[in-house]
Amino acid sequence: MRSQILLALLPALGTEAIRIIHANDDGWAELYTRSFHDALVAAGHDTVLTAPAENKSGTASSDAEPSPRTTACQYDSCPANTNQPIGRNESSPRLNWVNSFPVTSMRYGIDTIAPPFWNGQAPELAVSGPNVGSNVYVQVHFSGTVGAAVFAAKERKVPAIAFSGLSSGTLAWNTTPAPTRSLVYAQVASKLVDAVVSSGKPYLPEDVFLNINLPKVEGKCTDPHNFKFVLSRINVGLFSAKDVYHCGTDRLPLEASVALSDDCLVSVSVGDANDKTTAPKEKQDIVLDKLRRLFTCLP
């Protein structure tokens, strides 16, 4: 199985290579993030990782200037007493840490760290995660993974996607062999990125982010080919306006019910970057039109 997954990480033919800024809230040396970074690079994308020096889960949209680092980074991934606010892997300089929050990492990545790699150009897409654990419903408002994506979409007008995986358990970047869950999440997340890129610019409506929750990697869901994508919503829609009409209804399923099913279903919610709730129907409609071939209906 692991060899099949690794083969699937090879570049996808016909996919346009773009500039991607990548952050998370679990730390720059977290394995889920590194596996995803590797998958994006394998797909041909020019990806720069800028993430916190240590785990900063649950810090929402906090943003503060990075301070000099005196202790070792997460998993001893940088030495103690660097006395620097930011740093990088010298042998792989597209891997960068920022001694602050996820939003700060995304901000520094977009404004300072990534442009030199791209001749001063801006990122074309921002991704965050995959988070270790879910980010559904009320979790969305506290998630640093989501916060980083929302910052990119709202403050820098970069289309953004936040990924989270329900299989939990933090792991160091150099864990060998990499567990199936990390490799599967990397491939499935990369597949969604390629679908968004293939849909053409503008990749997403303005002030919108996609909130993605990947189900647990277990049983039949250890095969990435069994994963299917379902258009969903973040918050309960009891008093909300109608959603886009899809799968015979104008009320999309809650992302929590999708991702927690036993059918290898990935929830894809169109989020409003202004308040981290579900985006209005007209913006859902644009995303559905662009990604219609990707989506399936609930069983």
PDB file of C-alpha atoms in Angstrom:
ATOM      1  CA  MET A   1       0.000   0.000   0.000  1.00  0.00           C
ATOM      2  CA  ARG A   2       2.743   2.470   0.906  1.00  0.00           C
ATOM      3  CA  SER A   3       4.407   1.986  -2.496  1.00  0.00           C
ATOM      4  CA  GLN A   4       1.073   2.653  -4.217  1.00  0.00           C
ATOM      5  CA  ILE A   5       0.655   5.857  -2.269  1.00  0.00           C
ATOM      6  CA  LEU A   6       4.170   7.021  -3.056  1.00  0.00           C
ATOM      7  CA  LEU A   7       3.621   6.365  -6.760  1.00  0.00           C
ATOM      8  CA  ALA A   8       0.441   8.406  -6.578  1.00  0.00           C
ATOM      9  CA  LEU A   9       2.465  11.375  -5.325  1.00  0.00           C
ATOM     10  CA  LEU A  10       4.273  11.645  -8.657  1.00  0.00           C
ATOM     11  CA  PRO A  11       3.422  14.736 -10.743  1.00  0.00           C
ATOM     12  CA  ALA A  12      -0.073  14.734 -12.165  1.00  0.00           C
ATOM     13  CA  LEU A  13       0.030  15.086 -15.936  1.00  0.00           C
ATOM     14  CA  GLY A  14      -1.683  18.179 -17.264  1.00  0.00           C
ATOM     15  CA  THR A  15      -1.781  20.037 -13.941  1.00  0.00           C
ATOM     16  CA  GLU A  16      -0.548  23.619 -14.100  1.00  0.00           C
ATOM     17  CA  ALA A  17       2.317  24.360 -11.718  1.00  0.00           C
ATOM     18  CA  ILE A  18       1.683  27.446  -9.591  1.00  0.00           C
ATOM     19  CA  ARG A  19       3.196  29.388  -6.676  1.00  0.00           C
ATOM     20  CA  ILE A  20       1.827  28.111  -3.345  1.00  0.00           C
ATOM     21  CA  ILE A  21       2.410  29.465   0.156  1.00  0.00           C
ATOM     22  CA  HIS A  22       1.949  26.794   2.823  1.00  0.00           C
ATOM     23  CA  ALA A  23       1.358  27.211   6.569  1.00  0.00           C
ATOM     24  CA  ASN A  24      -0.190  25.301   9.474  1.00  0.00           C
ATOM     25  CA  ASP A  25      -0.728  25.577  13.229  1.00  0.00           C
ATOM     26  CA  ASP A  26       0.902  22.323  14.386  1.00  0.00           C
ATOM     27  CA  GLY A  27       4.430  23.492  13.678  1.00  0.00           C
ATOM     28  CA  TRP A  28       6.789  23.601  10.721  1.00  0.00           C
ATOM     29  CA  ALA A  29       8.263  20.166  11.558  1.00  0.00           C
ATOM     30  CA  GLU A  30       4.942  18.301  11.877  1.00  0.00           C
ATOM     31  CA  LEU A  31       4.814  15.261   9.574  1.00  0.00           C
ATOM     32  CA  TYR A  32       1.353  15.880   8.072  1.00  0.00           C
ATOM     33  CA  THR A  33       2.561  19.247   6.859  1.00  0.00           C
ATOM     34  CA  ARG A  34       5.860  17.940   5.507  1.00  0.00           C
ATOM     35  CA  SER A  35       4.154  15.069   3.659  1.00  0.00           C
ATOM     36  CA  PHE A  36       1.745  17.533   2.056  1.00  0.00           C
ATOM     37  CA  HIS A  37       4.612  19.837   1.127  1.00  0.00           C
ATOM     38  CA  ASP A  38       6.370  16.899  -0.550  1.00  0.00           C
ATOM     39  CA  ALA A  39       3.197  16.023  -2.457  1.00  0.00           C
ATOM     40  CA  LEU A  40       2.773  19.579  -3.735  1.00  0.00           C
ATOM     41  CA  VAL A  41       6.392  19.658  -4.883  1.00  0.00           C
ATOM     42  CA  ALA A  42       5.986  16.253  -6.543  1.00  0.00           C
ATOM     43  CA  ALA A  43       2.970  17.643  -8.398  1.00  0.00           C
ATOM     44  CA  GLY A  44       5.230  20.371  -9.793  1.00  0.00           C
ATOM     45  CA  HIS A  45       4.104  23.308  -7.678  1.00  0.00           C
ATOM     46  CA  ASP A  46       6.579  25.953  -6.497  1.00  0.00           C
ATOM     47  CA  THR A  47       5.784  25.679  -2.806  1.00  0.00           C
ATOM     48  CA  VAL A  48       7.224  27.608   0.133  1.00  0.00           C
ATOM     49  CA  LEU A  49       6.450  26.471   3.685  1.00  0.00           C
ATOM     50  CA  THR A  50       6.289  29.098   6.435  1.00  0.00           C
ATOM     51  CA  ALA A  51       4.881  27.754   9.706  1.00  0.00           C
ATOM     52  CA  PRO A  52       5.321  28.250  13.460  1.00  0.00           C
ATOM     53  CA  ALA A  53       8.537  27.067  15.096  1.00  0.00           C
ATOM     54  CA  GLU A  54       6.436  25.012  17.511  1.00  0.00           C
ATOM     55  CA  ASN A  55       2.888  23.744  17.905  1.00  0.00           C
ATOM     56  CA  LYS A  56       0.489  26.703  18.034  1.00  0.00           C
ATOM     57  CA  SER A  57      -2.821  24.873  17.778  1.00  0.00           C
ATOM     58  CA  GLY A  58      -5.947  26.689  18.880  1.00  0.00           C
ATOM     59  CA  THR A  59      -4.558  30.193  18.416  1.00  0.00           C
ATOM     60  CA  ALA A  60      -7.233  31.240  15.907  1.00  0.00           C
ATOM     61  CA  SER A  61      -6.346  34.553  14.216  1.00  0.00           C
ATOM     62  CA  SER A  62      -3.744  35.704  16.743  1.00  0.00           C
ATOM     63  CA  ASP A  63      -0.949  37.695  15.126  1.00  0.00           C
ATOM     64  CA  ALA A  64       2.182  39.095  16.790  1.00  0.00           C
ATOM     65  CA  GLU A  65       5.635  39.997  15.569  1.00  0.00           C
ATOM     66  CA  PRO A  66       7.991  37.020  15.955  1.00  0.00           C
ATOM     67  CA  SER A  67      10.499  37.167  18.795  1.00  0.00           C
ATOM     68  CA  PRO A  68      14.066  35.791  18.887  1.00  0.00           C
ATOM     69  CA  ARG A  69      14.102  32.028  19.426  1.00  0.00           C
ATOM     70  CA  THR A  70      16.122  30.860  22.442  1.00  0.00           C
ATOM     71  CA  THR A  71      15.012  27.231  22.784  1.00  0.00           C
ATOM     72  CA  ALA A  72      15.139  24.460  20.195  1.00  0.00           C
ATOM     73  CA  CYS A  73      12.292  24.317  17.684  1.00  0.00           C
ATOM     74  CA  GLN A  74       9.677  21.590  17.699  1.00  0.00           C
ATOM     75  CA  TYR A  75      11.177  18.075  17.558  1.00  0.00           C
ATOM     76  CA  ASP A  76      14.644  19.686  17.820  1.00  0.00           C
ATOM     77  CA  SER A  77      14.167  20.839  14.242  1.00  0.00           C
ATOM     78  CA  CYS A  78      16.198  23.986  14.887  1.00  0.00           C
ATOM     79  CA  PRO A  79      18.943  24.422  17.517  1.00  0.00           C
ATOM     80  CA  ALA A  80      18.586  26.339  20.761  1.00  0.00           C
ATOM     81  CA  ASN A  81      19.830  29.933  20.998  1.00  0.00           C
ATOM     82  CA  THR A  82      19.435  30.854  17.353  1.00  0.00           C
ATOM     83  CA  ASN A  83      18.307  34.257  18.666  1.00  0.00           C
ATOM     84  CA  GLN A  84      16.453  34.747  15.404  1.00  0.00           C
ATOM     85  CA  PRO A  85      12.730  35.471  14.921  1.00  0.00           C
ATOM     86  CA  ILE A  86      12.607  33.389  11.729  1.00  0.00           C
ATOM     87  CA  GLY A  87      14.746  30.623  10.306  1.00  0.00           C
ATOM     88  CA  ARG A  88      14.931  27.956   7.657  1.00  0.00           C
ATOM     89  CA  ASN A  89      16.288  24.567   6.739  1.00  0.00           C
ATOM     90  CA  GLU A  90      19.573  25.534   5.086  1.00  0.00           C
ATOM     91  CA  SER A  91      19.621  22.430   2.887  1.00  0.00           C
ATOM     92  CA  SER A  92      15.957  22.979   1.887  1.00  0.00           C
ATOM     93  CA  PRO A  93      15.454  26.756   2.131  1.00  0.00           C
ATOM     94  CA  ARG A  94      11.816  26.561   1.079  1.00  0.00           C
ATOM     95  CA  LEU A  95      11.124  25.113   4.551  1.00  0.00           C
ATOM     96  CA  ASN A  96      10.854  28.035   6.981  1.00  0.00           C
ATOM     97  CA  TRP A  97       9.873  28.605  10.603  1.00  0.00           C
ATOM     98  CA  VAL A  98       8.478  31.751  12.206  1.00  0.00           C
ATOM     99  CA  ASN A  99       8.628  32.155  15.988  1.00  0.00           C
ATOM    100  CA  SER A 100       5.036  33.266  16.382  1.00  0.00           C
ATOM    101  CA  PHE A 101       1.455  32.329  15.484  1.00  0.00           C
ATOM    102  CA  PRO A 102       0.076  30.599  12.361  1.00  0.00           C
ATOM    103  CA  VAL A 103      -1.365  33.867  11.025  1.00  0.00           C
ATOM    104  CA  THR A 104       1.979  35.572  11.562  1.00  0.00           C
ATOM    105  CA  SER A 105       3.670  32.713   9.715  1.00  0.00           C
ATOM    106  CA  MET A 106       1.310  33.139   6.781  1.00  0.00           C
ATOM    107  CA  ARG A 107       1.816  36.909   6.833  1.00  0.00           C
ATOM    108  CA  TYR A 108       5.596  36.641   6.844  1.00  0.00           C
ATOM    109  CA  GLY A 109       5.442  33.962   4.183  1.00  0.00           C
ATOM    110  CA  ILE A 110       3.394  36.078   1.808  1.00  0.00           C
ATOM    111  CA  ASP A 111       5.079  39.417   2.497  1.00  0.00           C
ATOM    112  CA  THR A 112       8.711  38.571   3.251  1.00  0.00           C
ATOM    113  CA  ILE A 113       9.902  34.973   2.973  1.00  0.00           C
ATOM    114  CA  ALA A 114       8.416  33.655  -0.268  1.00  0.00           C
ATOM    115  CA  PRO A 115       8.744  36.614  -2.703  1.00  0.00           C
ATOM    116  CA  PRO A 116      12.533  36.199  -3.175  1.00  0.00           C
ATOM    117  CA  PHE A 117      11.928  32.653  -4.417  1.00  0.00           C
ATOM    118  CA  TRP A 118       9.396  33.967  -6.930  1.00  0.00           C
ATOM    119  CA  ASN A 119      11.200  37.046  -8.278  1.00  0.00           C
ATOM    120  CA  GLY A 120       8.999  39.272  -6.152  1.00  0.00           C
ATOM    121  CA  GLN A 121       5.732  37.728  -7.292  1.00  0.00           C
ATOM    122  CA  ALA A 122       2.856  36.955  -4.942  1.00  0.00           C
ATOM    123  CA  PRO A 123       1.542  33.462  -4.209  1.00  0.00           C
ATOM    124  CA  GLU A 124      -1.246  32.250  -6.454  1.00  0.00           C
ATOM    125  CA  LEU A 125      -2.719  29.981  -3.798  1.00  0.00           C
ATOM    126  CA  ALA A 126      -2.417  29.613  -0.016  1.00  0.00           C
ATOM    127  CA  VAL A 127      -2.831  26.290   1.763  1.00  0.00           C
ATOM    128  CA  SER A 128      -2.801  25.490   5.466  1.00  0.00           C
ATOM    129  CA  GLY A 129      -2.390  22.109   7.153  1.00  0.00           C
ATOM    130  CA  PRO A 130      -3.334  19.357   7.143  1.00  0.00           C
ATOM    131  CA  ASN A 131      -4.162  19.958  10.773  1.00  0.00           C
ATOM    132  CA  VAL A 132      -3.727  17.027  13.158  1.00  0.00           C
ATOM    133  CA  GLY A 133      -7.388  16.543  14.056  1.00  0.00           C
ATOM    134  CA  SER A 134     -10.655  17.962  12.781  1.00  0.00           C
ATOM    135  CA  ASN A 135     -11.723  21.581  12.348  1.00  0.00           C
ATOM    136  CA  VAL A 136     -15.504  21.513  12.049  1.00  0.00           C
ATOM    137  CA  TYR A 137     -18.305  23.834  13.169  1.00  0.00           C
ATOM    138  CA  VAL A 138     -17.257  25.747  16.334  1.00  0.00           C
ATOM    139  CA  GLN A 139     -13.671  24.422  16.053  1.00  0.00           C
ATOM    140  CA  VAL A 140     -13.272  26.542  12.931  1.00  0.00           C
ATOM    141  CA  HIS A 141     -13.296  29.767  14.928  1.00  0.00           C
ATOM    142  CA  PHE A 142     -10.457  28.659  17.223  1.00  0.00           C
ATOM    143  CA  SER A 143      -8.288  26.914  14.660  1.00  0.00           C
ATOM    144  CA  GLY A 144      -4.915  28.394  13.789  1.00  0.00           C
ATOM    145  CA  THR A 145      -4.929  26.310  10.613  1.00  0.00           C
ATOM    146  CA  VAL A 146      -8.138  28.019   9.540  1.00  0.00           C
ATOM    147  CA  GLY A 147      -6.900  31.378  10.851  1.00  0.00           C
ATOM    148  CA  ALA A 148      -3.876  31.260   8.558  1.00  0.00           C
ATOM    149  CA  ALA A 149      -6.032  30.491   5.510  1.00  0.00           C
ATOM    150  CA  VAL A 150      -8.547  33.200   6.424  1.00  0.00           C
ATOM    151  CA  PHE A 151      -5.750  35.769   6.734  1.00  0.00           C
ATOM    152  CA  ALA A 152      -4.504  34.937   3.246  1.00  0.00           C
ATOM    153  CA  ALA A 153      -7.980  35.169   1.737  1.00  0.00           C
ATOM    154  CA  LYS A 154      -9.205  38.274   3.558  1.00  0.00           C
ATOM    155  CA  GLU A 155      -6.095  40.390   4.135  1.00  0.00           C
ATOM    156  CA  ARG A 156      -3.950  39.466   1.115  1.00  0.00           C
ATOM    157  CA  LYS A 157      -6.680  38.401  -1.338  1.00  0.00           C
ATOM    158  CA  VAL A 158      -4.932  35.103  -2.020  1.00  0.00           C
ATOM    159  CA  PRO A 159      -7.339  32.179  -2.599  1.00  0.00           C
ATOM    160  CA  ALA A 160      -6.920  29.848   0.352  1.00  0.00           C
ATOM    161  CA  ILE A 161      -7.670  26.305   1.501  1.00  0.00           C
ATOM    162  CA  ALA A 162      -7.499  24.951   5.064  1.00  0.00           C
ATOM    163  CA  PHE A 163      -7.033  21.190   5.424  1.00  0.00           C
ATOM    164  CA  SER A 164      -7.661  19.088   8.544  1.00  0.00           C
ATOM    165  CA  GLY A 165      -7.443  15.329   9.095  1.00  0.00           C
ATOM    166  CA  LEU A 166      -9.518  13.433  11.655  1.00  0.00           C
ATOM    167  CA  SER A 167      -6.758  10.869  12.293  1.00  0.00           C
ATOM    168  CA  SER A 168      -4.891  12.386  15.227  1.00  0.00           C
ATOM    169  CA  GLY A 169      -1.433  11.872  16.688  1.00  0.00           C
ATOM    170  CA  THR A 170       1.435  14.288  16.223  1.00  0.00           C
ATOM    171  CA  LEU A 171       4.595  13.006  14.561  1.00  0.00           C
ATOM    172  CA  ALA A 172       8.013  14.466  13.815  1.00  0.00           C
ATOM    173  CA  TRP A 173       8.966  15.373  10.267  1.00  0.00           C
ATOM    174  CA  ASN A 174      11.593  12.598  10.119  1.00  0.00           C
ATOM    175  CA  THR A 175       9.392   9.729  11.296  1.00  0.00           C
ATOM    176  CA  THR A 176      10.407   6.624   9.332  1.00  0.00           C
ATOM    177  CA  PRO A 177       8.561   4.990   7.785  1.00  0.00           C
ATOM    178  CA  ALA A 178       5.925   7.663   7.387  1.00  0.00           C
ATOM    179  CA  PRO A 179       2.570   6.237   8.490  1.00  0.00           C
ATOM    180  CA  THR A 180      -0.119   5.622   5.910  1.00  0.00           C
ATOM    181  CA  ARG A 181      -2.365   8.357   7.301  1.00  0.00           C
ATOM    182  CA  SER A 182       0.171  11.083   6.598  1.00  0.00           C
ATOM    183  CA  LEU A 183       0.785   9.901   3.032  1.00  0.00           C
ATOM    184  CA  VAL A 184      -2.910   9.417   2.287  1.00  0.00           C
ATOM    185  CA  TYR A 185      -3.801  12.888   3.560  1.00  0.00           C
ATOM    186  CA  ALA A 186      -1.005  14.361   1.459  1.00  0.00           C
ATOM    187  CA  GLN A 187      -2.271  12.733  -1.710  1.00  0.00           C
ATOM    188  CA  VAL A 188      -5.958  13.530  -1.177  1.00  0.00           C
ATOM    189  CA  ALA A 189      -5.201  17.150  -0.265  1.00  0.00           C
ATOM    190  CA  SER A 190      -2.953  17.473  -3.319  1.00  0.00           C
ATOM    191  CA  LYS A 191      -5.757  16.086  -5.485  1.00  0.00           C
ATOM    192  CA  LEU A 192      -8.101  18.813  -4.296  1.00  0.00           C
ATOM    193  CA  VAL A 193      -5.452  21.495  -4.885  1.00  0.00           C
ATOM    194  CA  ASP A 194      -4.973  20.239  -8.431  1.00  0.00           C
ATOM    195  CA  ALA A 195      -8.746  20.319  -9.009  1.00  0.00           C
ATOM    196  CA  VAL A 196      -8.905  23.939  -7.846  1.00  0.00           C
ATOM    197  CA  VAL A 197      -5.939  24.894 -10.019  1.00  0.00           C
ATOM    198  CA  SER A 198      -7.341  23.058 -13.040  1.00  0.00           C
ATOM    199  CA  SER A 199     -10.620  24.973 -12.667  1.00  0.00           C
ATOM    200  CA  GLY A 200      -8.790  28.135 -13.755  1.00  0.00           C
ATOM    201  CA  LYS A 201      -8.371  31.629 -12.358  1.00  0.00           C
ATOM    202  CA  PRO A 202      -9.798  33.141 -10.305  1.00  0.00           C
ATOM    203  CA  TYR A 203      -9.494  29.927  -8.294  1.00  0.00           C
ATOM    204  CA  LEU A 204     -12.018  31.046  -5.661  1.00  0.00           C
ATOM    205  CA  PRO A 205     -14.355  34.003  -5.169  1.00  0.00           C
ATOM    206  CA  GLU A 206     -12.916  36.940  -3.228  1.00  0.00           C
ATOM    207  CA  ASP A 207     -13.008  36.706   0.591  1.00  0.00           C
ATOM    208  CA  VAL A 208     -13.695  32.977   0.457  1.00  0.00           C
ATOM    209  CA  PHE A 209     -11.705  30.051   1.817  1.00  0.00           C
ATOM    210  CA  LEU A 210     -12.335  26.330   1.544  1.00  0.00           C
ATOM    211  CA  ASN A 211     -12.496  24.388   4.801  1.00  0.00           C
ATOM    212  CA  ILE A 212     -11.588  20.753   4.148  1.00  0.00           C
ATOM    213  CA  ASN A 213     -11.981  17.916   6.649  1.00  0.00           C
ATOM    214  CA  LEU A 214     -10.507  14.550   5.719  1.00  0.00           C
ATOM    215  CA  PRO A 215     -11.966  11.433   7.395  1.00  0.00           C
ATOM    216  CA  LYS A 216     -10.018   8.983   9.531  1.00  0.00           C
ATOM    217  CA  VAL A 217      -7.554   6.833   7.623  1.00  0.00           C
ATOM    218  CA  GLU A 218      -8.688   3.349   8.573  1.00  0.00           C
ATOM    219  CA  GLY A 219     -10.258   0.301   6.919  1.00  0.00           C
ATOM    220  CA  LYS A 220     -11.162   0.969   3.306  1.00  0.00           C
ATOM    221  CA  CYS A 221     -10.130   4.581   3.847  1.00  0.00           C
ATOM    222  CA  THR A 222      -6.448   3.620   3.780  1.00  0.00           C
ATOM    223  CA  ASP A 223      -6.734   3.645  -0.024  1.00  0.00           C
ATOM    224  CA  PRO A 224      -6.718   7.249  -1.297  1.00  0.00           C
ATOM    225  CA  HIS A 225      -8.698   6.222  -4.367  1.00  0.00           C
ATOM    226  CA  ASN A 226     -11.706   5.504  -2.133  1.00  0.00           C
ATOM    227  CA  PHE A 227     -11.962   9.103  -0.950  1.00  0.00           C
ATOM    228  CA  LYS A 228     -14.822  11.187  -2.343  1.00  0.00           C
ATOM    229  CA  PHE A 229     -15.604  14.871  -1.934  1.00  0.00           C
ATOM    230  CA  VAL A 230     -18.909  16.277  -0.671  1.00  0.00           C
ATOM    231  CA  LEU A 231     -19.921  19.940  -0.782  1.00  0.00           C
ATOM    232  CA  SER A 232     -20.896  20.917   2.771  1.00  0.00           C
ATOM    233  CA  ARG A 233     -21.442  23.835   5.121  1.00  0.00           C
ATOM    234  CA  ILE A 234     -19.621  24.895   8.304  1.00  0.00           C
ATOM    235  CA  ASN A 235     -22.363  26.015  10.677  1.00  0.00           C
ATOM    236  CA  VAL A 236     -25.925  24.866  11.319  1.00  0.00           C
ATOM    237  CA  GLY A 237     -28.206  26.517   8.773  1.00  0.00           C
ATOM    238  CA  LEU A 238     -31.415  26.678  10.784  1.00  0.00           C
ATOM    239  CA  PHE A 239     -31.725  30.477  10.437  1.00  0.00           C
ATOM    240  CA  SER A 240     -29.481  30.899   7.395  1.00  0.00           C
ATOM    241  CA  ALA A 241     -30.470  31.745   3.853  1.00  0.00           C
ATOM    242  CA  LYS A 242     -30.718  28.871   1.386  1.00  0.00           C
ATOM    243  CA  ASP A 243     -27.557  27.184   0.161  1.00  0.00           C
ATOM    244  CA  VAL A 244     -26.764  26.480  -3.467  1.00  0.00           C
ATOM    245  CA  TYR A 245     -29.099  23.831  -4.898  1.00  0.00           C
ATOM    246  CA  HIS A 246     -27.140  20.575  -5.049  1.00  0.00           C
ATOM    247  CA  CYS A 247     -27.983  16.881  -4.765  1.00  0.00           C
ATOM    248  CA  GLY A 248     -31.695  17.646  -4.782  1.00  0.00           C
ATOM    249  CA  THR A 249     -31.737  20.130  -1.900  1.00  0.00           C
ATOM    250  CA  ASP A 250     -30.974  23.744  -1.077  1.00  0.00           C
ATOM    251  CA  ARG A 251     -29.460  22.893   2.323  1.00  0.00           C
ATOM    252  CA  LEU A 252     -25.953  21.449   2.230  1.00  0.00           C
ATOM    253  CA  PRO A 253     -24.962  18.814   4.807  1.00  0.00           C
ATOM    254  CA  LEU A 254     -22.921  19.835   7.830  1.00  0.00           C
ATOM    255  CA  GLU A 255     -19.217  19.175   7.382  1.00  0.00           C
ATOM    256  CA  ALA A 256     -19.082  17.301  10.684  1.00  0.00           C
ATOM    257  CA  SER A 257     -21.666  14.752   9.530  1.00  0.00           C
ATOM    258  CA  VAL A 258     -19.814  14.276   6.234  1.00  0.00           C
ATOM    259  CA  ALA A 259     -16.316  13.782   7.624  1.00  0.00           C
ATOM    260  CA  LEU A 260     -17.514  11.514  10.463  1.00  0.00           C
ATOM    261  CA  SER A 261     -19.288   9.107   8.114  1.00  0.00           C
ATOM    262  CA  ASP A 262     -17.925   5.635   7.314  1.00  0.00           C
ATOM    263  CA  ASP A 263     -17.772   6.259   3.573  1.00  0.00           C
ATOM    264  CA  CYS A 264     -14.340   7.926   3.112  1.00  0.00           C
ATOM    265  CA  LEU A 265     -16.050  11.260   2.499  1.00  0.00           C
ATOM    266  CA  VAL A 266     -14.136  14.550   2.503  1.00  0.00           C
ATOM    267  CA  SER A 267     -16.159  17.613   3.489  1.00  0.00           C
ATOM    268  CA  VAL A 268     -15.575  20.711   1.376  1.00  0.00           C
ATOM    269  CA  SER A 269     -17.155  23.830   2.895  1.00  0.00           C
ATOM    270  CA  VAL A 270     -17.129  27.241   1.266  1.00  0.00           C
ATOM    271  CA  GLY A 271     -16.223  29.568   4.118  1.00  0.00           C
ATOM    272  CA  ASP A 272     -16.712  33.301   4.468  1.00  0.00           C
ATOM    273  CA  ALA A 273     -13.336  34.854   5.328  1.00  0.00           C
ATOM    274  CA  ASN A 274     -15.074  37.761   7.055  1.00  0.00           C
ATOM    275  CA  ASP A 275     -16.562  35.714   9.906  1.00  0.00           C
ATOM    276  CA  LYS A 276     -15.470  32.053   9.365  1.00  0.00           C
ATOM    277  CA  THR A 277     -19.040  30.895   8.780  1.00  0.00           C
ATOM    278  CA  THR A 278     -20.561  29.433   5.620  1.00  0.00           C
ATOM    279  CA  ALA A 279     -20.284  31.691   2.577  1.00  0.00           C
ATOM    280  CA  PRO A 280     -23.515  32.846   0.921  1.00  0.00           C
ATOM    281  CA  LYS A 281     -25.263  30.957  -1.870  1.00  0.00           C
ATOM    282  CA  GLU A 282     -23.857  33.056  -4.707  1.00  0.00           C
ATOM    283  CA  LYS A 283     -20.284  32.190  -3.723  1.00  0.00           C
ATOM    284  CA  GLN A 284     -21.129  28.539  -3.099  1.00  0.00           C
ATOM    285  CA  ASP A 285     -22.564  28.493  -6.591  1.00  0.00           C
ATOM    286  CA  ILE A 286     -19.270  29.667  -8.117  1.00  0.00           C
ATOM    287  CA  VAL A 287     -17.305  26.965  -6.301  1.00  0.00           C
ATOM    288  CA  LEU A 288     -19.834  24.283  -7.265  1.00  0.00           C
ATOM    289  CA  ASP A 289     -19.665  25.338 -10.900  1.00  0.00           C
ATOM    290  CA  LYS A 290     -15.855  25.201 -10.885  1.00  0.00           C
ATOM    291  CA  LEU A 291     -15.537  21.886  -9.052  1.00  0.00           C
ATOM    292  CA  ARG A 292     -18.771  20.122  -9.988  1.00  0.00           C
ATOM    293  CA  ARG A 293     -16.977  17.075 -11.429  1.00  0.00           C
ATOM    294  CA  LEU A 294     -15.186  16.577  -8.128  1.00  0.00           C
ATOM    295  CA  PHE A 295     -18.263  16.353  -5.944  1.00  0.00           C
ATOM    296  CA  THR A 296     -20.478  13.417  -5.090  1.00  0.00           C
ATOM    297  CA  CYS A 297     -23.758  13.281  -3.171  1.00  0.00           C
ATOM    298  CA  LEU A 298     -24.192  11.687   0.227  1.00  0.00           C
ATOM    299  CA  PRO A 299     -25.074   7.966   0.010  1.00  0.00           C
TER     300      PRO A 299
END
